[in-house]
mmCIF file of C-alpha atoms in Angstrom:
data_model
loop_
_atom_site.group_PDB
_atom_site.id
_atom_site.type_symbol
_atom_site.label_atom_id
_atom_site.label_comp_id
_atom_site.label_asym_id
_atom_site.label_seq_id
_atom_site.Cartn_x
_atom_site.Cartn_y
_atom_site.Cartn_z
ATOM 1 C CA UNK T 22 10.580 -8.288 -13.921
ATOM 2 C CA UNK T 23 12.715 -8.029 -10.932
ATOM 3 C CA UNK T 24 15.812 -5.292 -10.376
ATOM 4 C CA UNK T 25 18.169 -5.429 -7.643
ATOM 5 C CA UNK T 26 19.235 -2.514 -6.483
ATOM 6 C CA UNK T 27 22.200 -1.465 -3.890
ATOM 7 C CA UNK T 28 20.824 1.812 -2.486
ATOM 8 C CA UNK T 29 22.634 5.078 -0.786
ATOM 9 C CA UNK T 30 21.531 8.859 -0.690
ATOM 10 C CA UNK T 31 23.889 9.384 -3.848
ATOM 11 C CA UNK T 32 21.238 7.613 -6.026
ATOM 12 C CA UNK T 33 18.750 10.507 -5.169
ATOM 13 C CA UNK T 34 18.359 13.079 -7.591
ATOM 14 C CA UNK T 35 19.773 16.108 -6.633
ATOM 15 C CA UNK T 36 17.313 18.486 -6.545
ATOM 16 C CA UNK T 37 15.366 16.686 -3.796
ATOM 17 C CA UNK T 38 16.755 17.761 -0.739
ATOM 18 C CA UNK T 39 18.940 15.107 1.444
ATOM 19 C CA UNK T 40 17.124 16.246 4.132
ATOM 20 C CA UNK T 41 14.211 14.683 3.241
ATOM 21 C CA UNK T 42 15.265 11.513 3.436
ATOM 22 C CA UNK T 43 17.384 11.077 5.991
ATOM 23 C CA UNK T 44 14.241 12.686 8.550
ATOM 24 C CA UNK T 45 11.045 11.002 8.620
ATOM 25 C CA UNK T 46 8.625 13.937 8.216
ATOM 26 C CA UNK T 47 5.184 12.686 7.632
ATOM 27 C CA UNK T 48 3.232 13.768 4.155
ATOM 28 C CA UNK T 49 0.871 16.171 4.910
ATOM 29 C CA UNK T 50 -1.416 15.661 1.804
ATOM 30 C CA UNK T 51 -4.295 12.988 2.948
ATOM 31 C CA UNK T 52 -6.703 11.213 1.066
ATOM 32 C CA UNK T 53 -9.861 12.555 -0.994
ATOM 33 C CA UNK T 54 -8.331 15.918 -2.198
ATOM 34 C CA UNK T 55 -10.385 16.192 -5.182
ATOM 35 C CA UNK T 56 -13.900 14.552 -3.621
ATOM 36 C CA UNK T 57 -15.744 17.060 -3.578
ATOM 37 C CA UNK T 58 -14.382 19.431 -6.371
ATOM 38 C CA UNK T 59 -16.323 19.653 -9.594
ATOM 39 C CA UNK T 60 -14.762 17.681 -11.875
ATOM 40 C CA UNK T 61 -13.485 19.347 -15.946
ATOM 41 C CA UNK T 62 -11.473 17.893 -18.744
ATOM 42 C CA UNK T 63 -9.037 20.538 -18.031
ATOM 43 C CA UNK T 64 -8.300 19.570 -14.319
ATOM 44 C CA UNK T 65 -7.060 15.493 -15.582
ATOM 45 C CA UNK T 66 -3.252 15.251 -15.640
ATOM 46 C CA UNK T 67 -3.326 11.788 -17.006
ATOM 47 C CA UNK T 68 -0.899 11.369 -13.752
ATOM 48 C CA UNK T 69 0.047 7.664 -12.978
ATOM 49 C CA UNK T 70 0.030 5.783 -9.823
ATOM 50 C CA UNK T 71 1.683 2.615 -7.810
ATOM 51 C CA UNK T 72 0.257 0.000 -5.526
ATOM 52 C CA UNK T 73 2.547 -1.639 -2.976
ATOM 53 C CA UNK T 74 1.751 -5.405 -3.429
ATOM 54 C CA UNK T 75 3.979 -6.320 -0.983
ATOM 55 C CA UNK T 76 7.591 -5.749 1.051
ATOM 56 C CA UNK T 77 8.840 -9.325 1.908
ATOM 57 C CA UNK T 78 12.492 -10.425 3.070
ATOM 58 C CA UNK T 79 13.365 -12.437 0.108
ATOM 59 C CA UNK T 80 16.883 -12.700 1.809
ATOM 60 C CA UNK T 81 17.952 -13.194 5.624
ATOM 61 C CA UNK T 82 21.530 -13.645 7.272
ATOM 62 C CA UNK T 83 19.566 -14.052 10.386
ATOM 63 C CA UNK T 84 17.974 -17.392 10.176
ATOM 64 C CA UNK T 85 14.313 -17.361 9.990
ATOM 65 C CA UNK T 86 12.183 -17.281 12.327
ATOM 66 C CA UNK T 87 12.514 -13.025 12.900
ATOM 67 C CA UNK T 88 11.088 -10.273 15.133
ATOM 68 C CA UNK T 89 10.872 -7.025 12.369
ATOM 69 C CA UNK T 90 10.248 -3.964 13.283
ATOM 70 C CA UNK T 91 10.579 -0.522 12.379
ATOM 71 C CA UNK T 92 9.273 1.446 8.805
ATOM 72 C CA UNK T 93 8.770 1.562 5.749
ATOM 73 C CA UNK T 94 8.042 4.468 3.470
ATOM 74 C CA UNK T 95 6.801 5.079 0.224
ATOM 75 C CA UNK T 96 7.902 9.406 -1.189
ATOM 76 C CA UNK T 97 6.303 10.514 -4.074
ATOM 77 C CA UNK T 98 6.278 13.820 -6.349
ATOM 78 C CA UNK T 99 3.615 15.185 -4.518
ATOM 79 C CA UNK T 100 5.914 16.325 -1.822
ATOM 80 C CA UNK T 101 9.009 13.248 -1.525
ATOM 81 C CA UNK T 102 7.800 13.208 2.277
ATOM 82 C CA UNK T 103 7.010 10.352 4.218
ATOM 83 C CA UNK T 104 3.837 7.944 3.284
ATOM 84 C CA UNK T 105 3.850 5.100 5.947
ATOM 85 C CA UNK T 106 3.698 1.326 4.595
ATOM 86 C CA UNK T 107 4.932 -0.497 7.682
ATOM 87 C CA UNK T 108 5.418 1.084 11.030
ATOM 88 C CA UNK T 109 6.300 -0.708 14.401
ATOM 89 C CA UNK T 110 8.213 -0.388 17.447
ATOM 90 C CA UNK T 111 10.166 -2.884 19.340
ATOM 91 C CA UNK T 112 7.280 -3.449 21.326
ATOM 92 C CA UNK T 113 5.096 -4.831 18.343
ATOM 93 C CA UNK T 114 7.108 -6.694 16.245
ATOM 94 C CA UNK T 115 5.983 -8.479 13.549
ATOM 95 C CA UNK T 116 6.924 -12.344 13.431
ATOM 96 C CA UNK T 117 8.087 -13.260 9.861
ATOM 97 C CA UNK T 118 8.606 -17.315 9.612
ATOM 98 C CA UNK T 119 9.767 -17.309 5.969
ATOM 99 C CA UNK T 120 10.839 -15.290 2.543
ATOM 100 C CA UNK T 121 7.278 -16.348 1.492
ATOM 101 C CA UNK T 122 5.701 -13.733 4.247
ATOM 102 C CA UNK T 123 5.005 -10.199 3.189
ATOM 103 C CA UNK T 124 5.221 -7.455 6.096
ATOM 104 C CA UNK T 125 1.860 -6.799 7.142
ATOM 105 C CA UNK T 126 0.712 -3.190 5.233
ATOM 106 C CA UNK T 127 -0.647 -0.090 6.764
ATOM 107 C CA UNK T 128 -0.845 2.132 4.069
ATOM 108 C CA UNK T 129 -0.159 3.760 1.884
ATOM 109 C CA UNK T 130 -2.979 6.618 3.723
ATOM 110 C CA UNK T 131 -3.527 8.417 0.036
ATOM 111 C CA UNK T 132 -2.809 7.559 -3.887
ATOM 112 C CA UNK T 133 1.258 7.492 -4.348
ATOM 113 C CA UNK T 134 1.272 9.639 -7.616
ATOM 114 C CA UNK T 135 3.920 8.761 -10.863
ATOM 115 C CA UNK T 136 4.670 11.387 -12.856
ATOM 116 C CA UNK T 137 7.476 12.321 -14.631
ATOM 117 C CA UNK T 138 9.932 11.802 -11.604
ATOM 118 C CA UNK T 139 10.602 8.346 -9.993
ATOM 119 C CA UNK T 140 9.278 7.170 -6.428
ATOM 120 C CA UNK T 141 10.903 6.140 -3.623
ATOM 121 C CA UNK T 142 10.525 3.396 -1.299
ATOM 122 C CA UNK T 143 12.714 4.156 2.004
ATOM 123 C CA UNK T 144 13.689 1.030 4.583
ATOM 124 C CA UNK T 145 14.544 1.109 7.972
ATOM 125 C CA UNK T 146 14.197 -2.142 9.717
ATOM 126 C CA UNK T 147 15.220 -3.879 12.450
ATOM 127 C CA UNK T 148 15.287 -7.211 14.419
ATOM 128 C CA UNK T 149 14.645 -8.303 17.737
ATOM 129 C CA UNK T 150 16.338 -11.225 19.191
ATOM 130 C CA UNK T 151 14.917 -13.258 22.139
ATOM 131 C CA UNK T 152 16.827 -11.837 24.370
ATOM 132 C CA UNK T 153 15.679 -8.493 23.654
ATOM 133 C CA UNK T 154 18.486 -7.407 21.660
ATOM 134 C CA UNK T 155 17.889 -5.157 18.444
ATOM 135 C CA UNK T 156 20.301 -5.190 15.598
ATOM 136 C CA UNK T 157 19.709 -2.758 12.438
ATOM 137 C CA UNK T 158 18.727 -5.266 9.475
ATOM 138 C CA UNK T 159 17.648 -3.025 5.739
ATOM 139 C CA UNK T 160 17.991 0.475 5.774
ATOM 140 C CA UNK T 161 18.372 2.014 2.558
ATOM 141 C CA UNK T 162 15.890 3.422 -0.737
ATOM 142 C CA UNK T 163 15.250 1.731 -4.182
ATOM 143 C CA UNK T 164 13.796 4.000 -6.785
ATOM 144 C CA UNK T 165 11.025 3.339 -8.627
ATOM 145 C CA UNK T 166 11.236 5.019 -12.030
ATOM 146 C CA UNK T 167 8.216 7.293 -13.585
ATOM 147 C CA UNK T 168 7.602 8.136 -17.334
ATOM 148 C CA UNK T 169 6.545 4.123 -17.873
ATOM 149 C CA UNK T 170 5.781 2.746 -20.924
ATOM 150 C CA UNK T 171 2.729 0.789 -19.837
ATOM 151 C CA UNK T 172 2.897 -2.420 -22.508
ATOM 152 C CA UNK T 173 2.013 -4.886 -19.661
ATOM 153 C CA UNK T 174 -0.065 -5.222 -16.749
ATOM 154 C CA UNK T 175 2.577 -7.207 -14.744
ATOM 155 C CA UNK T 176 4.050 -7.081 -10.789
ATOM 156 C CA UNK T 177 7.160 -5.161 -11.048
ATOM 157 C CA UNK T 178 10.170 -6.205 -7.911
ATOM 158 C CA UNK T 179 13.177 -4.059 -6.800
ATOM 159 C CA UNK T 180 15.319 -5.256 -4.204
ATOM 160 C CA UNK T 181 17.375 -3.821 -1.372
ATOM 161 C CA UNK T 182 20.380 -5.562 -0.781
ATOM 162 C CA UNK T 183 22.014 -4.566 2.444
ATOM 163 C CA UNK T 184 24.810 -6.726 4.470
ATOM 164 C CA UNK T 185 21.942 -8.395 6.568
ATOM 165 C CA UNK T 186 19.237 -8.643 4.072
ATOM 166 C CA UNK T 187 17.603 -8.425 0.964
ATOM 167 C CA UNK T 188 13.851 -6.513 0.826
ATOM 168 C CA UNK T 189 11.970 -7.279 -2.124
ATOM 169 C CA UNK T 190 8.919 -4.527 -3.076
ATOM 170 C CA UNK T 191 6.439 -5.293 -5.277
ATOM 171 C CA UNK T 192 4.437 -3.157 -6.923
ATOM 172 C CA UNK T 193 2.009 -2.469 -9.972
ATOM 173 C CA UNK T 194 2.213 0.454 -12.433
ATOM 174 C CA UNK T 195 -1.487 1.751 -12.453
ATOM 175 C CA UNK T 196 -1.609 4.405 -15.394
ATOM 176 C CA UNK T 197 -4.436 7.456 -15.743
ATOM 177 C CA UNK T 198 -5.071 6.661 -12.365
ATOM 178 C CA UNK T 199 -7.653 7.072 -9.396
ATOM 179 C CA UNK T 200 -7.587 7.273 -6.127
ATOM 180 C CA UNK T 201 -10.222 4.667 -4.226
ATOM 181 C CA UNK T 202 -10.579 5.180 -0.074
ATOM 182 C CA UNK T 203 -12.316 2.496 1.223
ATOM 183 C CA UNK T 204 -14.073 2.307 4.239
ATOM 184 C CA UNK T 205 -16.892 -0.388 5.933
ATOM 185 C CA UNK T 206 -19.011 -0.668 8.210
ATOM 186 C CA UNK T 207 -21.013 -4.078 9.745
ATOM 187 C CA UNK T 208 -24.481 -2.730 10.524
ATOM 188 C CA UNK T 209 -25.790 -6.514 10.916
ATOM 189 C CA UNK T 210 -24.925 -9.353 12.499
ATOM 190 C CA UNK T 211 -20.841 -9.630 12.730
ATOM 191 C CA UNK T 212 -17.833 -10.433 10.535
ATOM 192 C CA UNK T 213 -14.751 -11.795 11.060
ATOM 193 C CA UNK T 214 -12.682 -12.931 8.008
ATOM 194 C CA UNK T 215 -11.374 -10.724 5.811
ATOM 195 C CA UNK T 216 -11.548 -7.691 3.146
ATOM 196 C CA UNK T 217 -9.457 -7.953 -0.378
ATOM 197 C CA UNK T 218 -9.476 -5.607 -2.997
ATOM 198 C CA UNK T 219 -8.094 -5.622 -6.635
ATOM 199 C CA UNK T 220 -8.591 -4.093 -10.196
ATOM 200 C CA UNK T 221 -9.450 -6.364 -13.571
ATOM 201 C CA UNK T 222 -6.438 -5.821 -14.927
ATOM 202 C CA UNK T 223 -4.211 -6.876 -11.883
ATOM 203 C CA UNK T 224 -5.475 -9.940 -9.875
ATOM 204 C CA UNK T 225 -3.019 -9.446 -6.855
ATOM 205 C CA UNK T 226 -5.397 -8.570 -3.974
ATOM 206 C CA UNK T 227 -4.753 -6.007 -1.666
ATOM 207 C CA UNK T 228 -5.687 -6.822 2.097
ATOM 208 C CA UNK T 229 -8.142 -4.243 3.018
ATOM 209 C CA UNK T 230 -8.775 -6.201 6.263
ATOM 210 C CA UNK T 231 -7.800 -9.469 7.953
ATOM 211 C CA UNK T 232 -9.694 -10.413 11.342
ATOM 212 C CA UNK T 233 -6.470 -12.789 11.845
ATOM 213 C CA UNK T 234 -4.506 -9.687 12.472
ATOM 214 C CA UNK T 235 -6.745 -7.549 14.384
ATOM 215 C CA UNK T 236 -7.988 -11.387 16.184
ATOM 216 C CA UNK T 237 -11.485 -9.591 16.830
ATOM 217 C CA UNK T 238 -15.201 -10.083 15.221
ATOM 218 C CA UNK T 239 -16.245 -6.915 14.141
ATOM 219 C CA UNK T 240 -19.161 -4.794 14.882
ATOM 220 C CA UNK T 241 -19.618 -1.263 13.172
ATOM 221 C CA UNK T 242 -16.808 0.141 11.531
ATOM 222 C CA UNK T 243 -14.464 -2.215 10.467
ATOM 223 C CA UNK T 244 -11.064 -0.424 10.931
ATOM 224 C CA UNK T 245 -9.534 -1.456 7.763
ATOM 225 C CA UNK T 246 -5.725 -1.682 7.853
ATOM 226 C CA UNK T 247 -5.001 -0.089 4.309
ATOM 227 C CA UNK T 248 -8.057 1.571 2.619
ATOM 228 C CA UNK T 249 -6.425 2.924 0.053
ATOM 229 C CA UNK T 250 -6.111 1.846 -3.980
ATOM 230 C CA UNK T 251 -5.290 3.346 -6.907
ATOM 231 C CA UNK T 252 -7.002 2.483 -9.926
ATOM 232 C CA UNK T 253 -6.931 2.718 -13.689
ATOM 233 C CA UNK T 254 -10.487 5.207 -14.868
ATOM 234 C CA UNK T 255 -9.671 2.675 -17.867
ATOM 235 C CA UNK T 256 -10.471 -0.336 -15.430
ATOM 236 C CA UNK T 257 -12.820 -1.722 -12.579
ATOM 237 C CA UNK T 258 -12.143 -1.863 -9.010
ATOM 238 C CA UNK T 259 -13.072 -5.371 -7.362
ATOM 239 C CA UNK T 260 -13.562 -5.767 -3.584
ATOM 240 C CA UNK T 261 -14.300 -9.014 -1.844
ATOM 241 C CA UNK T 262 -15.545 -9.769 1.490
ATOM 242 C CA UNK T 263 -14.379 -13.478 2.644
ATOM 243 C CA UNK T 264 -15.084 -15.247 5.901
ATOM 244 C CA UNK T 265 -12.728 -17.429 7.810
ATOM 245 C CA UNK T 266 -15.175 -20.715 6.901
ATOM 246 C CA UNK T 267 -14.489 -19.063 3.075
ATOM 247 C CA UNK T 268 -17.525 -17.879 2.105
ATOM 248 C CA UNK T 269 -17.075 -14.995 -0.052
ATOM 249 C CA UNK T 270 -19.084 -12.358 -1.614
ATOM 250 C CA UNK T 271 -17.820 -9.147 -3.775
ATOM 251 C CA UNK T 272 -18.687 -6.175 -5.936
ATOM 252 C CA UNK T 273 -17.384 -4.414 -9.258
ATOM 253 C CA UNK T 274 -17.081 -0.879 -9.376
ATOM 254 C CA UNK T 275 -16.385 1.655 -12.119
ATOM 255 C CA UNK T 276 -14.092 4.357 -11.381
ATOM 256 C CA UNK T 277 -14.631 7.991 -11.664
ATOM 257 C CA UNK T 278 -12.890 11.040 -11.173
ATOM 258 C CA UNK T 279 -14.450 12.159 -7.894
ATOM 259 C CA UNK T 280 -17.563 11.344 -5.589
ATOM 260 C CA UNK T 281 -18.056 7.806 -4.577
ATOM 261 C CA UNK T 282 -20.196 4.810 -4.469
ATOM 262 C CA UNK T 283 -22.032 2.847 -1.410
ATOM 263 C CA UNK T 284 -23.230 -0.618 -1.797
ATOM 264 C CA UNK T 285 -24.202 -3.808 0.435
ATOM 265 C CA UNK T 286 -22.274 -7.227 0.550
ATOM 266 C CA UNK T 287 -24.046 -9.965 2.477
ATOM 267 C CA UNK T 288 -22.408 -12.488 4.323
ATOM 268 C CA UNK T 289 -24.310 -15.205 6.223
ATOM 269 C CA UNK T 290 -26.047 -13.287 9.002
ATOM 270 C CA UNK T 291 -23.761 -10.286 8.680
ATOM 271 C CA UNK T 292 -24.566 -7.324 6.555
ATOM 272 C CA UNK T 293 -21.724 -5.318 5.558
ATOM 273 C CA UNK T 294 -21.803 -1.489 4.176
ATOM 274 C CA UNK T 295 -19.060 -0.267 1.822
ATOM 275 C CA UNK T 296 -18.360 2.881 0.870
ATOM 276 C CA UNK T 297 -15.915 3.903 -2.087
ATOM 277 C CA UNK T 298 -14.483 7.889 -1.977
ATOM 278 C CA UNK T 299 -12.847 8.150 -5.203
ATOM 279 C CA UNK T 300 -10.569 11.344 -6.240
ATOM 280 C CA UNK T 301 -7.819 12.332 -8.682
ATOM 281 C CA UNK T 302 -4.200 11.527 -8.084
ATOM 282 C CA UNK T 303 -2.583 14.911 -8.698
ATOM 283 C CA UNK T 304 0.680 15.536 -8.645
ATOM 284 C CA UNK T 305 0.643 19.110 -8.154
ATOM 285 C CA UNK T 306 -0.442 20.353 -4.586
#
């Protein structure tokens, strides 16, 4: 299902304040909240959650090729404050070739919580030309709604149509949800391919990791580039470890409300240690 969607402040509700969105104060809230807390029936909000699949420019008046840079947020109802996606400056652009290439993702750093409010994803991006000039190219918010009826398990889109662009999000809808924080570490050998990561219902992978984008073989902890994903307690979480010849190897986990899991994948000559932090996505702070 796709919705496009011509965005300005005035489509915020009214009780979030303006200021919020129009200065990019980081969210405070991290990660792991809920770890380490003993876990009771009484605690579960039965709070929903949203992966970011991808942010691509389905739309360009500038002809492709493109330098982008700038960000792109995700606010939530935990505190409608700034959760990096995408953040560059001018001096790191990202090359985008086509409407086919997502932005590269760096987040989100924590579970974005649905509840009974919508989300917001915020835009502000801009292009480079090869002369060094910038020129402002999406800047604007879509809304994604909360209170779901979840009768499907498939990619939602909303678009941003702006007078240079059009920015197409994709997300899934992930109810009763989970927070999973990845993290790895290559205490054998070394690895350089890439990291995926998706749940049984939903078979759009996340990139965890891509050795293309970081253009090193790894040794110890692999810094991955988005270790977060939310997932259904009702579901399993799937993470794959692929190398650039293709070789792949993967694991199934079972969610839970807190603590984690650690497990082995082994690729080859490289031995690869994964760790999976799971908490509650809360919507209260």
């Amino acid at each position: 299902m796709s919705v496009c969607v011509i965005c300005s402040c005035l489509l915020v509700p009214l009780y979030i304040s303006l200021v919020h969105y129009m200065c990019f104060l980081t969210a405070p809230v991290g990660p792991m909240r809920f770890t380490n807390r003993p876990w009771q029936d009484k605690m579960c909000v039965n709070c929903a959650s949203i992966n970011i699949l991808s942010v691509k420019i389905a739309c360009s008046d500038i002809d492709f090729p493109i330098q982008v840079y700038g960000t792109v947020v995700a606010r939530d109802c935990i505190d409608y404050k700034c959760v990096y996606l995408f953040r560059r400056d001018n001096d790191h652009c990202q090359l985008i070739s086509s409407n086919e290439e997502s932005l590269i993702l760096t987040g989100p750093k924590r579970g974005l919580a649905l509840w009974y409010d919508a989300d917001y994803v915020q835009t502000d991006l801009w292009v480079k030309d090869r002369q060094g000039h910038c020129k402002q190219f999406s800047k604007g918010i879509v809304r994604i709604p909360g209170n779901q009826v979840f009768d499907k398990c498939e990619p939602e889109t909303v678009s941003l149509a702006t007078r240079l662009s059009t920015v197409d999000v994709t997300y899934d809808v992930v109810e009763c949800a989970v927070e999973a924080t990845v993290a790895a570490e290559v205490t054998q050998g070394e690895f350089y391919g890439a990291m995926t990561a998706h749940t049984t219902r939903s078979k759009r992978r996340i990139v965890l990791f891509d050795s293309q984008v970081g253009g090193d073989k790894c040794h110890g902890l692999i810094q991955l580039m988005r270790p977060v994903v939310s997932v259904s307690v009702m579901d399993k979480l799937k993470i794959f470890a692929t190398t650039a010849a293709g070789v792949s190897t993967g694991v199934e986990v079972t969610p839970r409300w807190n603590g984690g899991h650690e497990f082995v994948l082994t690729l080859g000559d490289a031995t690869i240690c994964v760790k999976v932090t799971w908490s509650m996505v809360d919507p209260r702070l």
